[in-house]
CSV table of N, CA and C in Angstrom, one decimal:
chain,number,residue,atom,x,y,z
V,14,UNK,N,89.3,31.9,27.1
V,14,UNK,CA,88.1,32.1,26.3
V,14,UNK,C,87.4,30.7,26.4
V,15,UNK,N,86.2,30.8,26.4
V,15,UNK,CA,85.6,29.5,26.7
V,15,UNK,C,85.4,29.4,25.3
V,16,UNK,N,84.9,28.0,25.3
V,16,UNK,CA,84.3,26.9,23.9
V,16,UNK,C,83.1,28.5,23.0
V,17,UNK,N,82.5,28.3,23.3
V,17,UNK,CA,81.1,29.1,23.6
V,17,UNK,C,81.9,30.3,22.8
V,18,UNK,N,82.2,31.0,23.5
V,18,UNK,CA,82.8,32.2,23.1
V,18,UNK,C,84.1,32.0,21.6
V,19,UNK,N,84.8,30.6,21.8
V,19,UNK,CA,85.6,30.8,20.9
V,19,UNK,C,84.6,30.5,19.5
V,20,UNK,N,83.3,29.6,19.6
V,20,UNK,CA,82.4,29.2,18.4
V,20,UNK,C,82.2,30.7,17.7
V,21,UNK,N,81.8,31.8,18.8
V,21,UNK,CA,80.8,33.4,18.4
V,21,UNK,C,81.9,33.7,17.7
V,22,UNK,N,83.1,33.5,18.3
V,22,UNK,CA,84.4,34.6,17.9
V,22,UNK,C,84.7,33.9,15.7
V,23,UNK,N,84.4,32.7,15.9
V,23,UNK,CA,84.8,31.6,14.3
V,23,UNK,C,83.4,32.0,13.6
V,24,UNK,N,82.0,32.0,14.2
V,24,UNK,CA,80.8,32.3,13.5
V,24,UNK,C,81.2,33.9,12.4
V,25,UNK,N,81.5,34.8,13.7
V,25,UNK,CA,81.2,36.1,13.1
V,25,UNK,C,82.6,36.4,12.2
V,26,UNK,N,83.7,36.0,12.3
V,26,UNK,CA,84.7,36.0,11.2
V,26,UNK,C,84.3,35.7,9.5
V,27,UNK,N,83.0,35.0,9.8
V,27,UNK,CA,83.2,34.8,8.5
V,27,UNK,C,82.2,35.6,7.8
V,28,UNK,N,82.8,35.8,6.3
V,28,UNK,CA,82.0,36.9,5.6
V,28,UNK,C,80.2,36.8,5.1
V,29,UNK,N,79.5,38.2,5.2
V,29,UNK,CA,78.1,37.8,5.2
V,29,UNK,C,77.4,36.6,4.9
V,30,UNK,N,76.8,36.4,4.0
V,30,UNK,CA,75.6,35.1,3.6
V,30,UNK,C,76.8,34.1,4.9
V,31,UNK,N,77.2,33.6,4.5
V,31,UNK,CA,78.6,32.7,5.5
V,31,UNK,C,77.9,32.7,6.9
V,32,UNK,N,78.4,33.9,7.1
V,32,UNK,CA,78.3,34.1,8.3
V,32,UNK,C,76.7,33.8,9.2
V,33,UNK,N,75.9,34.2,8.7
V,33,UNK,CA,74.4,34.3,8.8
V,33,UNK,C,74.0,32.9,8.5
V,34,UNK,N,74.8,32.1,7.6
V,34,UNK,CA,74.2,30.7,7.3
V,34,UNK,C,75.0,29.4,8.3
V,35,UNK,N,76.3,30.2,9.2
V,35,UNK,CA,77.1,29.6,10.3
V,35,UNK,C,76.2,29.3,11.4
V,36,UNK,N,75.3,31.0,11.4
V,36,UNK,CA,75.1,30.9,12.8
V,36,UNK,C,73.6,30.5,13.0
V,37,UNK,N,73.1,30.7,11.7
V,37,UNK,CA,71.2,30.0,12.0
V,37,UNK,C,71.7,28.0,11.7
V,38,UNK,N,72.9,27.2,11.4
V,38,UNK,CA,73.0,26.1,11.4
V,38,UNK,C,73.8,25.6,12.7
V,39,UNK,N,74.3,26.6,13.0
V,39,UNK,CA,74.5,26.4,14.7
V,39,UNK,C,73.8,26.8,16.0
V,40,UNK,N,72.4,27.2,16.0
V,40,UNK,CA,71.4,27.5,16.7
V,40,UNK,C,70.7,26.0,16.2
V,41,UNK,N,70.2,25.7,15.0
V,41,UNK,CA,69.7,24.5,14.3
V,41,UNK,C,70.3,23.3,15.3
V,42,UNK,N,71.7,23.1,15.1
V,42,UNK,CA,72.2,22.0,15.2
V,42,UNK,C,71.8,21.8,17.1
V,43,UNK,N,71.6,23.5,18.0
V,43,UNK,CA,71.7,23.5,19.0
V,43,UNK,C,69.9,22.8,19.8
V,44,UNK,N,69.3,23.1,19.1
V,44,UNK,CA,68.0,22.9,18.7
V,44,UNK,C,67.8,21.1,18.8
V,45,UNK,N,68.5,20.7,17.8
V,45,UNK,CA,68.4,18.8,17.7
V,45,UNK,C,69.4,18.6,18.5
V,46,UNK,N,69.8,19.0,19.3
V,46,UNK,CA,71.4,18.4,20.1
V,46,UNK,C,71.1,19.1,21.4
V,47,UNK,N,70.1,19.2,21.7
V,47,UNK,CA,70.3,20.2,23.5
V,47,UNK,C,71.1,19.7,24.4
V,48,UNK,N,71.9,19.8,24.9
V,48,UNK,CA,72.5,19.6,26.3
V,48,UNK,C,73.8,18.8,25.6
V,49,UNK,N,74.0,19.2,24.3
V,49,UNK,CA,74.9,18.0,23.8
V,49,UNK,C,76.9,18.8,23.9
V,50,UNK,N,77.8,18.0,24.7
V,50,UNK,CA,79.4,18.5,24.4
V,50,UNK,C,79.5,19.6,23.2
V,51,UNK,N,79.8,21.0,23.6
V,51,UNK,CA,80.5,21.3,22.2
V,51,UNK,C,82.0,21.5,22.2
V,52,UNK,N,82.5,21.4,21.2
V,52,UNK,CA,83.6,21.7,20.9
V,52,UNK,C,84.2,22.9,19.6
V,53,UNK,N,85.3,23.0,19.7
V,53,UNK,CA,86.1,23.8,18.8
V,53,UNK,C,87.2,23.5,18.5
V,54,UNK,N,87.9,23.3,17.6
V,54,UNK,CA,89.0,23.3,17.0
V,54,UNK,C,89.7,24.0,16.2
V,55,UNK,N,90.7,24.4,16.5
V,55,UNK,CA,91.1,26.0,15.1
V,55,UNK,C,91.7,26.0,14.5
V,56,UNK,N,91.6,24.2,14.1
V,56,UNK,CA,92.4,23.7,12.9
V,56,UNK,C,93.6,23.7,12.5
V,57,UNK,N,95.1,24.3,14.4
V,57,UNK,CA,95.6,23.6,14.6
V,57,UNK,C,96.4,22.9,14.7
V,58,UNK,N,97.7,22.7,14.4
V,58,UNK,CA,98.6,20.8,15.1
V,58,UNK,C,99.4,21.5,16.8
V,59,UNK,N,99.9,20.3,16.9
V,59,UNK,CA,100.8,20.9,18.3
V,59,UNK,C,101.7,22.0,17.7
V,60,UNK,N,101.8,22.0,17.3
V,60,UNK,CA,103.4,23.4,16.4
V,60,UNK,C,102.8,24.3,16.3
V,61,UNK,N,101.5,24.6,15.9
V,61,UNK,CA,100.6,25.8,15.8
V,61,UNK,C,100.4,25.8,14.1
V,62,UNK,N,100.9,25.1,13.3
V,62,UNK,CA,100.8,24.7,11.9
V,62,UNK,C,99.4,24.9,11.7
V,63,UNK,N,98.5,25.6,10.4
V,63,UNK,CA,97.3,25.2,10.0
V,63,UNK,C,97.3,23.4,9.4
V,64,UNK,N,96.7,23.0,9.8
V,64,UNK,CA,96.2,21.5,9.0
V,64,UNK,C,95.0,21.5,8.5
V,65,UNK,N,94.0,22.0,9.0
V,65,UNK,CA,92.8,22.5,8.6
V,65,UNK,C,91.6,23.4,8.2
V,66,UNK,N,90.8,23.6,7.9
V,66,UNK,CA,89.7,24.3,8.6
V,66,UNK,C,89.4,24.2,10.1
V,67,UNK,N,88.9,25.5,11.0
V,67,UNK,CA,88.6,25.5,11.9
V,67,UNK,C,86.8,24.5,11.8
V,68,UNK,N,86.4,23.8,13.3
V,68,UNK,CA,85.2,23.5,13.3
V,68,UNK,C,84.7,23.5,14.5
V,69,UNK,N,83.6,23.5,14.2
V,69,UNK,CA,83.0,23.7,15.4
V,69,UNK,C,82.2,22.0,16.0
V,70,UNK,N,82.0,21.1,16.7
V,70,UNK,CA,81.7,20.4,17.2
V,70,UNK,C,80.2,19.6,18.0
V,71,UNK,N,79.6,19.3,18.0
V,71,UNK,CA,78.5,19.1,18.8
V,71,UNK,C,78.4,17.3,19.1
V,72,UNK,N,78.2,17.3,20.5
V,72,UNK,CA,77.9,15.7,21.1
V,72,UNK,C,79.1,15.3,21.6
V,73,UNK,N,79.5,13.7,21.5
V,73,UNK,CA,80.5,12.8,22.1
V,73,UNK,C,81.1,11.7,21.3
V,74,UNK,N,81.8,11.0,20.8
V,74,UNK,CA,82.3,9.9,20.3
V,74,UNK,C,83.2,9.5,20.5
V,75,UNK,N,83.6,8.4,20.9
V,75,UNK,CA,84.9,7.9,20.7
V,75,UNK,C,85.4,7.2,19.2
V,76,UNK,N,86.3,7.7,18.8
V,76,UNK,CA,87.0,7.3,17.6
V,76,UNK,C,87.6,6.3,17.6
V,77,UNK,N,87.3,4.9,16.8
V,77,UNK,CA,88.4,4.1,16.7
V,77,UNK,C,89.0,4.0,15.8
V,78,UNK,N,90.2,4.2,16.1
V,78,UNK,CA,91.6,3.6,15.2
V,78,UNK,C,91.7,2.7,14.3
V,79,UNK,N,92.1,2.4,13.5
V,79,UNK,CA,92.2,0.6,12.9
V,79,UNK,C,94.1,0.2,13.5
V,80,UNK,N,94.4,0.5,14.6
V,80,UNK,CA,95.5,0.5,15.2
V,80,UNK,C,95.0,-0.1,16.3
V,81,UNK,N,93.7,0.3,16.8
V,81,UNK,CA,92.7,-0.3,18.2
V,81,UNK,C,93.4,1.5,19.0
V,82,UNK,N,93.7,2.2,18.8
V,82,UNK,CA,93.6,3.0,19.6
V,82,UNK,C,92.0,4.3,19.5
V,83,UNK,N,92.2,4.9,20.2
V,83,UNK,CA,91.0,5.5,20.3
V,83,UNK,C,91.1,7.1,20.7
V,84,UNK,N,90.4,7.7,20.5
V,84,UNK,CA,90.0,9.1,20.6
V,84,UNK,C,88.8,9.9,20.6
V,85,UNK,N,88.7,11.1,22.1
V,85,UNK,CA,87.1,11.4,21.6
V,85,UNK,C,87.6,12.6,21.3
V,86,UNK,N,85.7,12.7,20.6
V,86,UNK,CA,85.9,13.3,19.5
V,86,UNK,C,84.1,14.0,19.3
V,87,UNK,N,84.2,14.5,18.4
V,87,UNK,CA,82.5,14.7,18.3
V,87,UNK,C,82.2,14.1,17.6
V,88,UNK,N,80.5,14.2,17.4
V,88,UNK,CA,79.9,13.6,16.4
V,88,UNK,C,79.3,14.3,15.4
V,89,UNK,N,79.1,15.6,15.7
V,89,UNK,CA,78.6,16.2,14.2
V,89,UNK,C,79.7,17.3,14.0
V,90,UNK,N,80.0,17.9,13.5
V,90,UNK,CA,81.0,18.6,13.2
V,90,UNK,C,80.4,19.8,12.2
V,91,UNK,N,80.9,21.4,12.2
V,91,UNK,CA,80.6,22.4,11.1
V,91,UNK,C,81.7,23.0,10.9
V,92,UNK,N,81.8,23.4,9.1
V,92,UNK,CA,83.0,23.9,9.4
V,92,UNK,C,82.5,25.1,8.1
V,93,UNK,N,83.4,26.0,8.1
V,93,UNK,CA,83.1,27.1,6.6
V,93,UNK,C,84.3,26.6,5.8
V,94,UNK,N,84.6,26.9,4.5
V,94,UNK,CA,85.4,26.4,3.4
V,94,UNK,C,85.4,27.3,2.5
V,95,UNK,N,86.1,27.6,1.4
V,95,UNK,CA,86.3,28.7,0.5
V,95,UNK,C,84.8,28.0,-0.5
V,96,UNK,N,84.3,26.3,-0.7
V,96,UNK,CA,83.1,26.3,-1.7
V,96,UNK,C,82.3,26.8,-0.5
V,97,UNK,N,81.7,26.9,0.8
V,97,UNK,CA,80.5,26.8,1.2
V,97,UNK,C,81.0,26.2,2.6
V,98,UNK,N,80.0,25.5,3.2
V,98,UNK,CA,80.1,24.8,4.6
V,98,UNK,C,80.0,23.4,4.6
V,99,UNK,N,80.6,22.8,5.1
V,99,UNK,CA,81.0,21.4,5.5
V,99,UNK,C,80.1,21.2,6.8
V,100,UNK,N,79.3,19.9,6.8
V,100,UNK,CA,78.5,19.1,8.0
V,100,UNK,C,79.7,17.9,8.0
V,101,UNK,N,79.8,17.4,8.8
V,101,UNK,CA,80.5,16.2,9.4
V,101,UNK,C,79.7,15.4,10.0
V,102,UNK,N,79.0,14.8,9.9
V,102,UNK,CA,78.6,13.5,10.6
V,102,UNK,C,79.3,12.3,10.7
V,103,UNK,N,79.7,12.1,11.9
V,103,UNK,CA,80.8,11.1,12.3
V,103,UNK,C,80.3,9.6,12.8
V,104,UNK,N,80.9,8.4,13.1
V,104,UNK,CA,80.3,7.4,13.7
V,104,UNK,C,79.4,6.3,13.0
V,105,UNK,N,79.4,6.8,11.1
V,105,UNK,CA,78.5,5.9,10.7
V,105,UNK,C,79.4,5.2,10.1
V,106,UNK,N,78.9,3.5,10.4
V,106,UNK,CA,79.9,2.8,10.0
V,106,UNK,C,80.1,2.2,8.6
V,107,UNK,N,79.1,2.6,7.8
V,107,UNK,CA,78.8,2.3,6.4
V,107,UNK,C,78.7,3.5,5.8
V,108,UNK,N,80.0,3.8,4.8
V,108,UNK,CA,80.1,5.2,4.4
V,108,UNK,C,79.0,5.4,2.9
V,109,UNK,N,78.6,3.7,2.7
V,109,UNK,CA,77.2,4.5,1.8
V,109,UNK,C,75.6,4.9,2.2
V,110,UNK,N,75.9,4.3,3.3
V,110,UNK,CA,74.6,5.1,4.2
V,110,UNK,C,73.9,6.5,4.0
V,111,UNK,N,74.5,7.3,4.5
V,111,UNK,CA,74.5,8.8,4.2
V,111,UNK,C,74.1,9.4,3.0
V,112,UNK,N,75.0,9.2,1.8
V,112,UNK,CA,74.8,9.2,0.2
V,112,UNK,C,73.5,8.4,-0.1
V,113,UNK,N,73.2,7.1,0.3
V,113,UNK,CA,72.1,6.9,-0.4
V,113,UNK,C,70.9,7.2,0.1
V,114,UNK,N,70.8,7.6,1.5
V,114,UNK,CA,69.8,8.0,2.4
V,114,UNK,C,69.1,9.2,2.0
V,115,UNK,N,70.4,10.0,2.2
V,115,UNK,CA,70.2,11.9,2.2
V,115,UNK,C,70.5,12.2,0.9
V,116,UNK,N,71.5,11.9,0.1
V,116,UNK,CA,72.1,12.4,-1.3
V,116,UNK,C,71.1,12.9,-2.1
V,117,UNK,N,69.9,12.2,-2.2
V,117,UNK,CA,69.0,12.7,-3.6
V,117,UNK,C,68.1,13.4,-2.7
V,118,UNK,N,67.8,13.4,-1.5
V,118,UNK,CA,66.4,14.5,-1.0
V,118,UNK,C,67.3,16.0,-0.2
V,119,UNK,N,68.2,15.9,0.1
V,119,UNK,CA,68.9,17.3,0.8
V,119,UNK,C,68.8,18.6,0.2
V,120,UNK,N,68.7,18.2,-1.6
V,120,UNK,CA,69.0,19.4,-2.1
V,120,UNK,C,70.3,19.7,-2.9
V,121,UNK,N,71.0,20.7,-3.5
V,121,UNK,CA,72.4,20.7,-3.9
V,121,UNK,C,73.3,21.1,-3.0
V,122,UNK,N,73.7,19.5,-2.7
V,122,UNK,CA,74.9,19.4,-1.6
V,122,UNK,C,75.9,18.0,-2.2
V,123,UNK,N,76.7,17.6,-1.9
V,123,UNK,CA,77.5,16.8,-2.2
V,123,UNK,C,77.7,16.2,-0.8
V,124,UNK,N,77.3,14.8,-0.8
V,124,UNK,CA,77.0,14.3,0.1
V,124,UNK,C,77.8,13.1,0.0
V,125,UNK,N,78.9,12.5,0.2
V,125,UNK,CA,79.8,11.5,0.9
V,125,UNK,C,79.1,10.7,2.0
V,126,UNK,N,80.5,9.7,2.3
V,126,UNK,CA,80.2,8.9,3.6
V,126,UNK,C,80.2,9.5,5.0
V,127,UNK,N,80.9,10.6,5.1
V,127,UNK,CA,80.6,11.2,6.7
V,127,UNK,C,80.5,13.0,6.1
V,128,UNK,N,80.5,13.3,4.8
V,128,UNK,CA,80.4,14.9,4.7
V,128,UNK,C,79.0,15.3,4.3
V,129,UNK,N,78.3,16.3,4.2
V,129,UNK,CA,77.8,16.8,3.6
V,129,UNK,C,78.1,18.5,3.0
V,130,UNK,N,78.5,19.1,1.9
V,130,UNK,CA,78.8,19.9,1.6
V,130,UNK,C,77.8,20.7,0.6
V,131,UNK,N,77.8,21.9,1.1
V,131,UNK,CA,76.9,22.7,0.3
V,131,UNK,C,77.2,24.1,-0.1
V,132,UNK,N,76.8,24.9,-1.0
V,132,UNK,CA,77.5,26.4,-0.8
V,132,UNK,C,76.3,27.7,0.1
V,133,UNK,N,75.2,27.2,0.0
V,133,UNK,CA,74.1,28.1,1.3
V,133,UNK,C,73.5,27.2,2.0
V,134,UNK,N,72.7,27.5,2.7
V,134,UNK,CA,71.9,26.8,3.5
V,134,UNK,C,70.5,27.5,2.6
V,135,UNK,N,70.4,28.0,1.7
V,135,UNK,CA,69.0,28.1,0.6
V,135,UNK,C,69.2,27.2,-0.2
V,136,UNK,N,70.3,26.5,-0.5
V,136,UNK,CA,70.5,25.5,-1.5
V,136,UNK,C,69.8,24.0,-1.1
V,137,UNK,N,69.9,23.8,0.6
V,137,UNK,CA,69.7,22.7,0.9
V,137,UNK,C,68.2,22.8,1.7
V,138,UNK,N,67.8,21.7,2.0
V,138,UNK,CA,66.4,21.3,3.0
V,138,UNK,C,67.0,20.9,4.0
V,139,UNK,N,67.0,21.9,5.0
V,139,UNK,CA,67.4,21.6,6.8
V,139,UNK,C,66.9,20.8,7.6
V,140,UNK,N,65.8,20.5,6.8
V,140,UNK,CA,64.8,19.4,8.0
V,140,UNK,C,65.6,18.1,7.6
V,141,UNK,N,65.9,17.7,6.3
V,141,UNK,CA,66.4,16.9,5.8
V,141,UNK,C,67.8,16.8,6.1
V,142,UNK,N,68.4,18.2,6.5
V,142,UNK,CA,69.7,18.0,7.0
V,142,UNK,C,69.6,17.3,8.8
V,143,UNK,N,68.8,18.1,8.8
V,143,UNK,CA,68.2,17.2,10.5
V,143,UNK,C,68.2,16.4,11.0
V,144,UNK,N,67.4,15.5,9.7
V,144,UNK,CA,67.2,14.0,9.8
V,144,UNK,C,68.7,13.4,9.9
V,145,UNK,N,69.1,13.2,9.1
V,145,UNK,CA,70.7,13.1,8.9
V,145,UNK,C,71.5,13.2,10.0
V,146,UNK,N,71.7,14.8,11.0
V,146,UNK,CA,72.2,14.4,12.4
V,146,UNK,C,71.3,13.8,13.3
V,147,UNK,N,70.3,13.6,13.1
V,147,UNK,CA,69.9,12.7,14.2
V,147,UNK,C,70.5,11.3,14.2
V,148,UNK,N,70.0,11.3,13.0
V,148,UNK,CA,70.5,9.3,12.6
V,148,UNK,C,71.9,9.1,12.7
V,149,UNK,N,72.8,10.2,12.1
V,149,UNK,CA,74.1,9.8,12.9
V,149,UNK,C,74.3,10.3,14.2
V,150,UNK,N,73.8,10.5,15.2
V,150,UNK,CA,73.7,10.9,16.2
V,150,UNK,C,73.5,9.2,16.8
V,151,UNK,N,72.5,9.3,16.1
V,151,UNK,CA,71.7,7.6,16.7
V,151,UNK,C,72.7,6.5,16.6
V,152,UNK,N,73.3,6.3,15.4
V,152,UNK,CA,73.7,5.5,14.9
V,152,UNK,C,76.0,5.4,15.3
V,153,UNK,N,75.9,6.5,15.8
V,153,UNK,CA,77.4,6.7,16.4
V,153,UNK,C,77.2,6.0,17.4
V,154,UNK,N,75.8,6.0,18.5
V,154,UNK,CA,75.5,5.2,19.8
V,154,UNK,C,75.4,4.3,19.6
V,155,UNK,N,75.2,3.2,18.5
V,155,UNK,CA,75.2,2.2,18.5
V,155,UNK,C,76.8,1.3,18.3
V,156,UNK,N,77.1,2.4,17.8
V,156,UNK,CA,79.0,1.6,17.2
V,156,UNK,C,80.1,1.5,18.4
């Protein structure tokens, strides 16, 4: 099954509003990110253990360790959750960036150093969510 096919197969699993709000933020994300790596993960370990939420991926990063080792990885990240949906923006190296940037204009989302969490995509301003992966998009290329 390709990448592609396994995202459709994680989109449409999930239950209505969910579902609908999966797949117009993964058209979105495809929209500011064209030609960008995607990925999938199905959350997961070598043993086949769950560890997490499944997510879906978009772009390139390499992760650094504080061991100096490294890993790539993505840089935006979506995932669904029992509150709502998880954004991942990865790469920013100042985890108050994000929060003080985006936190008060997004809307009602809960917005951390690399998360943004919300329960619809009517709750939040997407253009605003936009902004936010660009700049960590931008700002992963710099690190």
């Amino acid at each position: 099954m390709t990448t592609e096919e396994q995202i459709q197969e994680y989109i449409i699993s999930q239950p209505g509003q969910k579902r609908h709000d999966m797949e117009t933020l993964h058209q979105y994300i495809l929209q500011v990110m064209p030609d960008c790596q995607l990925w999938f993960l199905d959350g997961k370990n070598d043993k086949g253990e769950t560890v997490s939420n499944p997510n879906i991926g978009y772009g390139f990063h390499v992760m650094k360790y504080a061991d100096g080792s490294t890993r790539d990885f993505y840089q935006i990240g979506i995932s669904a959750n029992t509150a709502g949906i998880s954004v991942y923006v990865l790469g920013i190296n100042d985890k108050n960036y994000l929060p003080q940037t985006y936190g008060k204009k997004i809307g009602k989302a809960s917005v951390t150093g690399y998360c943004i969490k919300f329960k619809a995509l009517k709750d939040i301003n997407i253009e605003v969510l936009g902004e936010a992966i660009r700049d960590g998009v931008e700002k992963s290329l710099e690190s």
